[in-house]
């Protein structure tokens, strides 16, 4: 099963915030894995705070970057953000240094696959939306799609009847536009 993670290009005064990792002593964008019951935007905000101490506001969805060839495959969602606090601090065991850099003065060594992501973020690539939709499951205890299909097949309902019973429409109050803007 592939992993899902976020990266955040915190941009201020035409500079991007980078952290120097303790494990390999290379520079990179702050980010990390999305946890259970957490949206990708929430994970992005949490990871920046954990790794840098900085509170941020997500501005744009830059893109999705798939890193294949390693096990497991990793899909990274890159956002840009603006700082809403200025209390930078390293995270013991994870980061040893934090600083802002201009695109033409990125530090070395830089995590090899972050350069393209930094360039995309600094050059204004992207502009999608990210929605958080909170769904209350109709059936409790279902852990995966196969268990749902097994329940469907045992229900005696047609596939469409089962769908209509299992999946209710989402209420407007259960949806949050976390990144981007709606066209009016």
mmCIF file with all atom_site columns, C-alpha atoms in Angstrom:
data_model
loop_
_atom_site.group_PDB
_atom_site.id
_atom_site.type_symbol
_atom_site.label_atom_id
_atom_site.label_alt_id
_atom_site.label_comp_id
_atom_site.label_asym_id
_atom_site.label_entity_id
_atom_site.label_seq_id
_atom_site.pdbx_PDB_ins_code
_atom_site.Cartn_x
_atom_site.Cartn_y
_atom_site.Cartn_z
_atom_site.occupancy
_atom_site.B_iso_or_equiv
_atom_site.pdbx_formal_charge
_atom_site.auth_seq_id
_atom_site.auth_comp_id
_atom_site.auth_asym_id
_atom_site.auth_atom_id
_atom_site.pdbx_PDB_model_num
ATOM 1   C CA . UNK A 1 1   ? 0.000   0.000   0.000   1.00 0.00 ? 1   UNK A CA 1
ATOM 2   C CA . UNK A 1 2   ? 1.514   3.386   -0.950  1.00 0.00 ? 2   UNK A CA 1
ATOM 3   C CA . UNK A 1 3   ? 2.120   6.061   1.679   1.00 0.00 ? 3   UNK A CA 1
ATOM 4   C CA . UNK A 1 4   ? 0.663   9.572   1.623   1.00 0.00 ? 4   UNK A CA 1
ATOM 5   C CA . UNK A 1 5   ? 2.620   12.554  2.924   1.00 0.00 ? 5   UNK A CA 1
ATOM 6   C CA . UNK A 1 6   ? 2.664   16.332  2.732   1.00 0.00 ? 6   UNK A CA 1
ATOM 7   C CA . UNK A 1 7   ? 5.361   18.894  2.062   1.00 0.00 ? 7   UNK A CA 1
ATOM 8   C CA . UNK A 1 8   ? 5.049   22.612  2.702   1.00 0.00 ? 8   UNK A CA 1
ATOM 9   C CA . UNK A 1 9   ? 6.893   25.469  1.049   1.00 0.00 ? 9   UNK A CA 1
ATOM 10  C CA . UNK A 1 10  ? 6.570   28.239  3.638   1.00 0.00 ? 10  UNK A CA 1
ATOM 11  C CA . UNK A 1 11  ? 7.348   31.371  1.640   1.00 0.00 ? 11  UNK A CA 1
ATOM 12  C CA . UNK A 1 12  ? 8.181   34.764  3.111   1.00 0.00 ? 12  UNK A CA 1
ATOM 13  C CA . UNK A 1 13  ? 9.923   37.699  1.394   1.00 0.00 ? 13  UNK A CA 1
ATOM 14  C CA . UNK A 1 14  ? 10.659  35.561  -1.701  1.00 0.00 ? 14  UNK A CA 1
ATOM 15  C CA . UNK A 1 15  ? 12.445  32.968  0.410   1.00 0.00 ? 15  UNK A CA 1
ATOM 16  C CA . UNK A 1 16  ? 11.464  29.402  1.280   1.00 0.00 ? 16  UNK A CA 1
ATOM 17  C CA . UNK A 1 17  ? 11.771  27.847  4.734   1.00 0.00 ? 17  UNK A CA 1
ATOM 18  C CA . UNK A 1 18  ? 13.924  24.720  4.836   1.00 0.00 ? 18  UNK A CA 1
ATOM 19  C CA . UNK A 1 19  ? 14.886  22.401  7.659   1.00 0.00 ? 19  UNK A CA 1
ATOM 20  C CA . UNK A 1 20  ? 18.091  20.444  8.008   1.00 0.00 ? 20  UNK A CA 1
ATOM 21  C CA . UNK A 1 21  ? 17.228  16.869  8.939   1.00 0.00 ? 21  UNK A CA 1
ATOM 22  C CA . UNK A 1 22  ? 19.088  15.193  11.768  1.00 0.00 ? 22  UNK A CA 1
ATOM 23  C CA . UNK A 1 23  ? 19.044  11.706  10.206  1.00 0.00 ? 23  UNK A CA 1
ATOM 24  C CA . UNK A 1 24  ? 21.004  12.576  7.030   1.00 0.00 ? 24  UNK A CA 1
ATOM 25  C CA . UNK A 1 25  ? 22.013  16.207  7.702   1.00 0.00 ? 25  UNK A CA 1
ATOM 26  C CA . UNK A 1 26  ? 20.420  17.300  4.408   1.00 0.00 ? 26  UNK A CA 1
ATOM 27  C CA . UNK A 1 27  ? 18.147  20.304  3.826   1.00 0.00 ? 27  UNK A CA 1
ATOM 28  C CA . UNK A 1 28  ? 14.500  19.802  2.865   1.00 0.00 ? 28  UNK A CA 1
ATOM 29  C CA . UNK A 1 29  ? 10.993  21.193  2.993   1.00 0.00 ? 29  UNK A CA 1
ATOM 30  C CA . UNK A 1 30  ? 9.080   20.518  6.213   1.00 0.00 ? 30  UNK A CA 1
ATOM 31  C CA . UNK A 1 31  ? 6.542   17.724  5.913   1.00 0.00 ? 31  UNK A CA 1
ATOM 32  C CA . UNK A 1 32  ? 5.575   14.218  6.848   1.00 0.00 ? 32  UNK A CA 1
ATOM 33  C CA . UNK A 1 33  ? 3.012   11.466  6.729   1.00 0.00 ? 33  UNK A CA 1
ATOM 34  C CA . UNK A 1 34  ? -0.743  12.008  6.917   1.00 0.00 ? 34  UNK A CA 1
ATOM 35  C CA . UNK A 1 35  ? -2.219  10.395  10.013  1.00 0.00 ? 35  UNK A CA 1
ATOM 36  C CA . UNK A 1 36  ? -5.511  8.515   10.321  1.00 0.00 ? 36  UNK A CA 1
ATOM 37  C CA . UNK A 1 37  ? -8.546  10.849  10.422  1.00 0.00 ? 37  UNK A CA 1
ATOM 38  C CA . UNK A 1 38  ? -6.463  13.834  9.285   1.00 0.00 ? 38  UNK A CA 1
ATOM 39  C CA . UNK A 1 39  ? -6.830  15.734  6.025   1.00 0.00 ? 39  UNK A CA 1
ATOM 40  C CA . UNK A 1 40  ? -3.734  16.451  3.943   1.00 0.00 ? 40  UNK A CA 1
ATOM 41  C CA . UNK A 1 41  ? -4.018  20.179  4.751   1.00 0.00 ? 41  UNK A CA 1
ATOM 42  C CA . UNK A 1 42  ? -4.267  19.425  8.482   1.00 0.00 ? 42  UNK A CA 1
ATOM 43  C CA . UNK A 1 43  ? -1.212  17.167  8.207   1.00 0.00 ? 43  UNK A CA 1
ATOM 44  C CA . UNK A 1 44  ? 0.710   19.924  6.414   1.00 0.00 ? 44  UNK A CA 1
ATOM 45  C CA . UNK A 1 45  ? -0.050  22.467  9.143   1.00 0.00 ? 45  UNK A CA 1
ATOM 46  C CA . UNK A 1 46  ? 0.778   19.964  11.899  1.00 0.00 ? 46  UNK A CA 1
ATOM 47  C CA . UNK A 1 47  ? 4.070   18.888  10.318  1.00 0.00 ? 47  UNK A CA 1
ATOM 48  C CA . UNK A 1 48  ? 5.308   22.468  9.898   1.00 0.00 ? 48  UNK A CA 1
ATOM 49  C CA . UNK A 1 49  ? 4.495   23.231  13.543  1.00 0.00 ? 49  UNK A CA 1
ATOM 50  C CA . UNK A 1 50  ? 6.148   20.007  14.766  1.00 0.00 ? 50  UNK A CA 1
ATOM 51  C CA . UNK A 1 51  ? 9.332   20.455  12.735  1.00 0.00 ? 51  UNK A CA 1
ATOM 52  C CA . UNK A 1 52  ? 9.775   24.242  12.952  1.00 0.00 ? 52  UNK A CA 1
ATOM 53  C CA . UNK A 1 53  ? 7.546   25.577  15.749  1.00 0.00 ? 53  UNK A CA 1
ATOM 54  C CA . UNK A 1 54  ? 5.898   27.826  13.158  1.00 0.00 ? 54  UNK A CA 1
ATOM 55  C CA . UNK A 1 55  ? 2.137   28.291  12.779  1.00 0.00 ? 55  UNK A CA 1
ATOM 56  C CA . UNK A 1 56  ? 1.177   28.632  9.109   1.00 0.00 ? 56  UNK A CA 1
ATOM 57  C CA . UNK A 1 57  ? -1.765  29.355  6.863   1.00 0.00 ? 57  UNK A CA 1
ATOM 58  C CA . UNK A 1 58  ? -1.992  27.179  3.751   1.00 0.00 ? 58  UNK A CA 1
ATOM 59  C CA . UNK A 1 59  ? -2.209  29.265  0.563   1.00 0.00 ? 59  UNK A CA 1
ATOM 60  C CA . UNK A 1 60  ? -2.116  27.000  -2.474  1.00 0.00 ? 60  UNK A CA 1
ATOM 61  C CA . UNK A 1 61  ? -2.026  23.394  -3.528  1.00 0.00 ? 61  UNK A CA 1
ATOM 62  C CA . UNK A 1 62  ? 1.045   23.168  -5.752  1.00 0.00 ? 62  UNK A CA 1
ATOM 63  C CA . UNK A 1 63  ? 0.712   19.545  -6.826  1.00 0.00 ? 63  UNK A CA 1
ATOM 64  C CA . UNK A 1 64  ? 1.052   15.857  -6.124  1.00 0.00 ? 64  UNK A CA 1
ATOM 65  C CA . UNK A 1 65  ? 4.446   14.218  -6.568  1.00 0.00 ? 65  UNK A CA 1
ATOM 66  C CA . UNK A 1 66  ? 4.724   10.420  -6.737  1.00 0.00 ? 66  UNK A CA 1
ATOM 67  C CA . UNK A 1 67  ? 7.995   8.839   -5.658  1.00 0.00 ? 67  UNK A CA 1
ATOM 68  C CA . UNK A 1 68  ? 8.081   5.335   -7.098  1.00 0.00 ? 68  UNK A CA 1
ATOM 69  C CA . UNK A 1 69  ? 10.755  2.662   -7.042  1.00 0.00 ? 69  UNK A CA 1
ATOM 70  C CA . UNK A 1 70  ? 11.101  2.520   -3.271  1.00 0.00 ? 70  UNK A CA 1
ATOM 71  C CA . UNK A 1 71  ? 8.965   0.380   -1.013  1.00 0.00 ? 71  UNK A CA 1
ATOM 72  C CA . UNK A 1 72  ? 6.447   1.591   -0.270  1.00 0.00 ? 72  UNK A CA 1
ATOM 73  C CA . UNK A 1 73  ? 5.734   4.123   -2.999  1.00 0.00 ? 73  UNK A CA 1
ATOM 74  C CA . UNK A 1 74  ? 5.160   7.599   -1.633  1.00 0.00 ? 74  UNK A CA 1
ATOM 75  C CA . UNK A 1 75  ? 2.718   10.229  -2.868  1.00 0.00 ? 75  UNK A CA 1
ATOM 76  C CA . UNK A 1 76  ? 3.547   13.736  -1.627  1.00 0.00 ? 76  UNK A CA 1
ATOM 77  C CA . UNK A 1 77  ? 1.061   16.601  -1.638  1.00 0.00 ? 77  UNK A CA 1
ATOM 78  C CA . UNK A 1 78  ? 2.873   19.954  -1.818  1.00 0.00 ? 78  UNK A CA 1
ATOM 79  C CA . UNK A 1 79  ? 1.332   23.170  -0.482  1.00 0.00 ? 79  UNK A CA 1
ATOM 80  C CA . UNK A 1 80  ? 2.576   26.720  -0.157  1.00 0.00 ? 80  UNK A CA 1
ATOM 81  C CA . UNK A 1 81  ? 1.972   28.519  3.112   1.00 0.00 ? 81  UNK A CA 1
ATOM 82  C CA . UNK A 1 82  ? 2.555   31.812  4.862   1.00 0.00 ? 82  UNK A CA 1
ATOM 83  C CA . UNK A 1 83  ? 3.811   32.051  8.432   1.00 0.00 ? 83  UNK A CA 1
ATOM 84  C CA . UNK A 1 84  ? 1.360   33.416  11.004  1.00 0.00 ? 84  UNK A CA 1
ATOM 85  C CA . UNK A 1 85  ? 3.897   33.230  13.832  1.00 0.00 ? 85  UNK A CA 1
ATOM 86  C CA . UNK A 1 86  ? 7.642   33.733  13.908  1.00 0.00 ? 86  UNK A CA 1
ATOM 87  C CA . UNK A 1 87  ? 8.806   31.379  16.629  1.00 0.00 ? 87  UNK A CA 1
ATOM 88  C CA . UNK A 1 88  ? 11.201  29.081  14.799  1.00 0.00 ? 88  UNK A CA 1
ATOM 89  C CA . UNK A 1 89  ? 12.642  26.185  16.788  1.00 0.00 ? 89  UNK A CA 1
ATOM 90  C CA . UNK A 1 90  ? 14.230  22.894  15.860  1.00 0.00 ? 90  UNK A CA 1
ATOM 91  C CA . UNK A 1 91  ? 12.667  19.590  16.846  1.00 0.00 ? 91  UNK A CA 1
ATOM 92  C CA . UNK A 1 92  ? 15.110  17.394  18.793  1.00 0.00 ? 92  UNK A CA 1
ATOM 93  C CA . UNK A 1 93  ? 15.591  14.066  17.049  1.00 0.00 ? 93  UNK A CA 1
ATOM 94  C CA . UNK A 1 94  ? 14.330  15.402  13.716  1.00 0.00 ? 94  UNK A CA 1
ATOM 95  C CA . UNK A 1 95  ? 15.694  18.840  12.745  1.00 0.00 ? 95  UNK A CA 1
ATOM 96  C CA . UNK A 1 96  ? 19.051  20.443  13.554  1.00 0.00 ? 96  UNK A CA 1
ATOM 97  C CA . UNK A 1 97  ? 18.706  23.751  11.703  1.00 0.00 ? 97  UNK A CA 1
ATOM 98  C CA . UNK A 1 98  ? 15.998  25.936  10.136  1.00 0.00 ? 98  UNK A CA 1
ATOM 99  C CA . UNK A 1 99  ? 16.361  28.918  7.834   1.00 0.00 ? 99  UNK A CA 1
ATOM 100 C CA . UNK A 1 100 ? 14.861  30.781  4.869   1.00 0.00 ? 100 UNK A CA 1
ATOM 101 C CA . UNK A 1 101 ? 16.627  30.641  1.479   1.00 0.00 ? 101 UNK A CA 1
ATOM 102 C CA . UNK A 1 102 ? 16.155  32.343  -1.862  1.00 0.00 ? 102 UNK A CA 1
ATOM 103 C CA . UNK A 1 103 ? 15.715  30.118  -4.903  1.00 0.00 ? 103 UNK A CA 1
ATOM 104 C CA . UNK A 1 104 ? 19.152  31.059  -6.241  1.00 0.00 ? 104 UNK A CA 1
ATOM 105 C CA . UNK A 1 105 ? 20.891  30.295  -2.917  1.00 0.00 ? 105 UNK A CA 1
ATOM 106 C CA . UNK A 1 106 ? 19.436  26.930  -1.869  1.00 0.00 ? 106 UNK A CA 1
ATOM 107 C CA . UNK A 1 107 ? 21.713  25.142  0.612   1.00 0.00 ? 107 UNK A CA 1
ATOM 108 C CA . UNK A 1 108 ? 23.631  21.958  -0.051  1.00 0.00 ? 108 UNK A CA 1
ATOM 109 C CA . UNK A 1 109 ? 23.249  19.168  0.495   1.00 0.00 ? 109 UNK A CA 1
ATOM 110 C CA . UNK A 1 110 ? 19.569  19.399  -0.485  1.00 0.00 ? 110 UNK A CA 1
ATOM 111 C CA . UNK A 1 111 ? 17.287  16.352  -0.414  1.00 0.00 ? 111 UNK A CA 1
ATOM 112 C CA . UNK A 1 112 ? 17.629  15.326  -4.072  1.00 0.00 ? 112 UNK A CA 1
ATOM 113 C CA . UNK A 1 113 ? 13.930  15.140  -4.865  1.00 0.00 ? 113 UNK A CA 1
ATOM 114 C CA . UNK A 1 114 ? 12.992  18.442  -3.171  1.00 0.00 ? 114 UNK A CA 1
ATOM 115 C CA . UNK A 1 115 ? 14.643  20.806  -5.671  1.00 0.00 ? 115 UNK A CA 1
ATOM 116 C CA . UNK A 1 116 ? 11.847  20.450  -8.261  1.00 0.00 ? 116 UNK A CA 1
ATOM 117 C CA . UNK A 1 117 ? 9.188   20.868  -5.599  1.00 0.00 ? 117 UNK A CA 1
ATOM 118 C CA . UNK A 1 118 ? 10.850  24.042  -4.266  1.00 0.00 ? 118 UNK A CA 1
ATOM 119 C CA . UNK A 1 119 ? 11.180  25.458  -7.780  1.00 0.00 ? 119 UNK A CA 1
ATOM 120 C CA . UNK A 1 120 ? 7.508   24.690  -8.533  1.00 0.00 ? 120 UNK A CA 1
ATOM 121 C CA . UNK A 1 121 ? 6.340   26.347  -5.305  1.00 0.00 ? 121 UNK A CA 1
ATOM 122 C CA . UNK A 1 122 ? 8.550   29.424  -5.736  1.00 0.00 ? 122 UNK A CA 1
ATOM 123 C CA . UNK A 1 123 ? 7.530   29.809  -9.397  1.00 0.00 ? 123 UNK A CA 1
ATOM 124 C CA . UNK A 1 124 ? 3.775   29.772  -8.695  1.00 0.00 ? 124 UNK A CA 1
ATOM 125 C CA . UNK A 1 125 ? 2.915   26.330  -10.080 1.00 0.00 ? 125 UNK A CA 1
ATOM 126 C CA . UNK A 1 126 ? -0.432  24.915  -8.961  1.00 0.00 ? 126 UNK A CA 1
ATOM 127 C CA . UNK A 1 127 ? -3.694  26.372  -7.826  1.00 0.00 ? 127 UNK A CA 1
ATOM 128 C CA . UNK A 1 128 ? -6.097  23.524  -7.059  1.00 0.00 ? 128 UNK A CA 1
ATOM 129 C CA . UNK A 1 129 ? -8.425  23.036  -4.125  1.00 0.00 ? 129 UNK A CA 1
ATOM 130 C CA . UNK A 1 130 ? -8.359  20.727  -1.114  1.00 0.00 ? 130 UNK A CA 1
ATOM 131 C CA . UNK A 1 131 ? -11.626 19.772  0.588   1.00 0.00 ? 131 UNK A CA 1
ATOM 132 C CA . UNK A 1 132 ? -12.104 18.045  3.916   1.00 0.00 ? 132 UNK A CA 1
ATOM 133 C CA . UNK A 1 133 ? -15.308 15.999  3.980   1.00 0.00 ? 133 UNK A CA 1
ATOM 134 C CA . UNK A 1 134 ? -16.396 14.427  7.252   1.00 0.00 ? 134 UNK A CA 1
ATOM 135 C CA . UNK A 1 135 ? -18.445 11.314  6.605   1.00 0.00 ? 135 UNK A CA 1
ATOM 136 C CA . UNK A 1 136 ? -20.281 9.327   9.251   1.00 0.00 ? 136 UNK A CA 1
ATOM 137 C CA . UNK A 1 137 ? -20.139 5.654   8.265   1.00 0.00 ? 137 UNK A CA 1
ATOM 138 C CA . UNK A 1 138 ? -23.463 3.868   8.029   1.00 0.00 ? 138 UNK A CA 1
ATOM 139 C CA . UNK A 1 139 ? -21.892 0.531   8.916   1.00 0.00 ? 139 UNK A CA 1
ATOM 140 C CA . UNK A 1 140 ? -19.618 0.344   11.941  1.00 0.00 ? 140 UNK A CA 1
ATOM 141 C CA . UNK A 1 141 ? -16.620 -1.972  12.059  1.00 0.00 ? 141 UNK A CA 1
ATOM 142 C CA . UNK A 1 142 ? -15.910 -2.075  8.329   1.00 0.00 ? 142 UNK A CA 1
ATOM 143 C CA . UNK A 1 143 ? -12.112 -1.924  7.978   1.00 0.00 ? 143 UNK A CA 1
ATOM 144 C CA . UNK A 1 144 ? -11.620 -2.133  4.219   1.00 0.00 ? 144 UNK A CA 1
ATOM 145 C CA . UNK A 1 145 ? -13.319 -2.214  0.840   1.00 0.00 ? 145 UNK A CA 1
ATOM 146 C CA . UNK A 1 146 ? -13.501 -6.036  0.705   1.00 0.00 ? 146 UNK A CA 1
ATOM 147 C CA . UNK A 1 147 ? -15.426 -6.138  4.001   1.00 0.00 ? 147 UNK A CA 1
ATOM 148 C CA . UNK A 1 148 ? -17.836 -3.557  2.561   1.00 0.00 ? 148 UNK A CA 1
ATOM 149 C CA . UNK A 1 149 ? -18.317 -5.677  -0.580  1.00 0.00 ? 149 UNK A CA 1
ATOM 150 C CA . UNK A 1 150 ? -18.899 -8.786  1.538   1.00 0.00 ? 150 UNK A CA 1
ATOM 151 C CA . UNK A 1 151 ? -21.552 -6.918  3.531   1.00 0.00 ? 151 UNK A CA 1
ATOM 152 C CA . UNK A 1 152 ? -23.109 -5.699  0.264   1.00 0.00 ? 152 UNK A CA 1
ATOM 153 C CA . UNK A 1 153 ? -23.263 -9.223  -1.132  1.00 0.00 ? 153 UNK A CA 1
ATOM 154 C CA . UNK A 1 154 ? -24.875 -10.573 2.051   1.00 0.00 ? 154 UNK A CA 1
ATOM 155 C CA . UNK A 1 155 ? -27.420 -7.746  2.328   1.00 0.00 ? 155 UNK A CA 1
ATOM 156 C CA . UNK A 1 156 ? -29.935 -9.076  -0.209  1.00 0.00 ? 156 UNK A CA 1
ATOM 157 C CA . UNK A 1 157 ? -30.088 -5.584  -1.726  1.00 0.00 ? 157 UNK A CA 1
ATOM 158 C CA . UNK A 1 158 ? -29.184 -4.683  -5.283  1.00 0.00 ? 158 UNK A CA 1
ATOM 159 C CA . UNK A 1 159 ? -25.834 -2.935  -5.622  1.00 0.00 ? 159 UNK A CA 1
ATOM 160 C CA . UNK A 1 160 ? -27.573 0.419   -6.168  1.00 0.00 ? 160 UNK A CA 1
ATOM 161 C CA . UNK A 1 161 ? -29.949 -0.115  -3.238  1.00 0.00 ? 161 UNK A CA 1
ATOM 162 C CA . UNK A 1 162 ? -26.988 -0.969  -1.017  1.00 0.00 ? 162 UNK A CA 1
ATOM 163 C CA . UNK A 1 163 ? -25.133 2.136   -2.203  1.00 0.00 ? 163 UNK A CA 1
ATOM 164 C CA . UNK A 1 164 ? -28.129 4.361   -1.464  1.00 0.00 ? 164 UNK A CA 1
ATOM 165 C CA . UNK A 1 165 ? -28.427 2.856   2.017   1.00 0.00 ? 165 UNK A CA 1
ATOM 166 C CA . UNK A 1 166 ? -24.703 2.882   2.794   1.00 0.00 ? 166 UNK A CA 1
ATOM 167 C CA . UNK A 1 167 ? -23.687 6.262   1.428   1.00 0.00 ? 167 UNK A CA 1
ATOM 168 C CA . UNK A 1 168 ? -25.659 9.293   2.478   1.00 0.00 ? 168 UNK A CA 1
ATOM 169 C CA . UNK A 1 169 ? -25.149 12.682  0.917   1.00 0.00 ? 169 UNK A CA 1
ATOM 170 C CA . UNK A 1 170 ? -22.738 15.011  2.679   1.00 0.00 ? 170 UNK A CA 1
ATOM 171 C CA . UNK A 1 171 ? -24.248 17.892  4.601   1.00 0.00 ? 171 UNK A CA 1
ATOM 172 C CA . UNK A 1 172 ? -22.807 21.340  3.800   1.00 0.00 ? 172 UNK A CA 1
ATOM 173 C CA . UNK A 1 173 ? -21.656 21.723  7.421   1.00 0.00 ? 173 UNK A CA 1
ATOM 174 C CA . UNK A 1 174 ? -19.614 18.513  7.052   1.00 0.00 ? 174 UNK A CA 1
ATOM 175 C CA . UNK A 1 175 ? -17.468 19.999  4.255   1.00 0.00 ? 175 UNK A CA 1
ATOM 176 C CA . UNK A 1 176 ? -14.631 22.479  4.654   1.00 0.00 ? 176 UNK A CA 1
ATOM 177 C CA . UNK A 1 177 ? -12.769 24.098  1.780   1.00 0.00 ? 177 UNK A CA 1
ATOM 178 C CA . UNK A 1 178 ? -9.265  24.067  3.265   1.00 0.00 ? 178 UNK A CA 1
ATOM 179 C CA . UNK A 1 179 ? -7.240  25.356  0.317   1.00 0.00 ? 179 UNK A CA 1
ATOM 180 C CA . UNK A 1 180 ? -8.202  27.343  -2.764  1.00 0.00 ? 180 UNK A CA 1
ATOM 181 C CA . UNK A 1 181 ? -11.315 29.229  -3.708  1.00 0.00 ? 181 UNK A CA 1
ATOM 182 C CA . UNK A 1 182 ? -14.626 28.390  -5.311  1.00 0.00 ? 182 UNK A CA 1
ATOM 183 C CA . UNK A 1 183 ? -15.538 30.076  -8.523  1.00 0.00 ? 183 UNK A CA 1
ATOM 184 C CA . UNK A 1 184 ? -18.673 32.151  -8.116  1.00 0.00 ? 184 UNK A CA 1
#
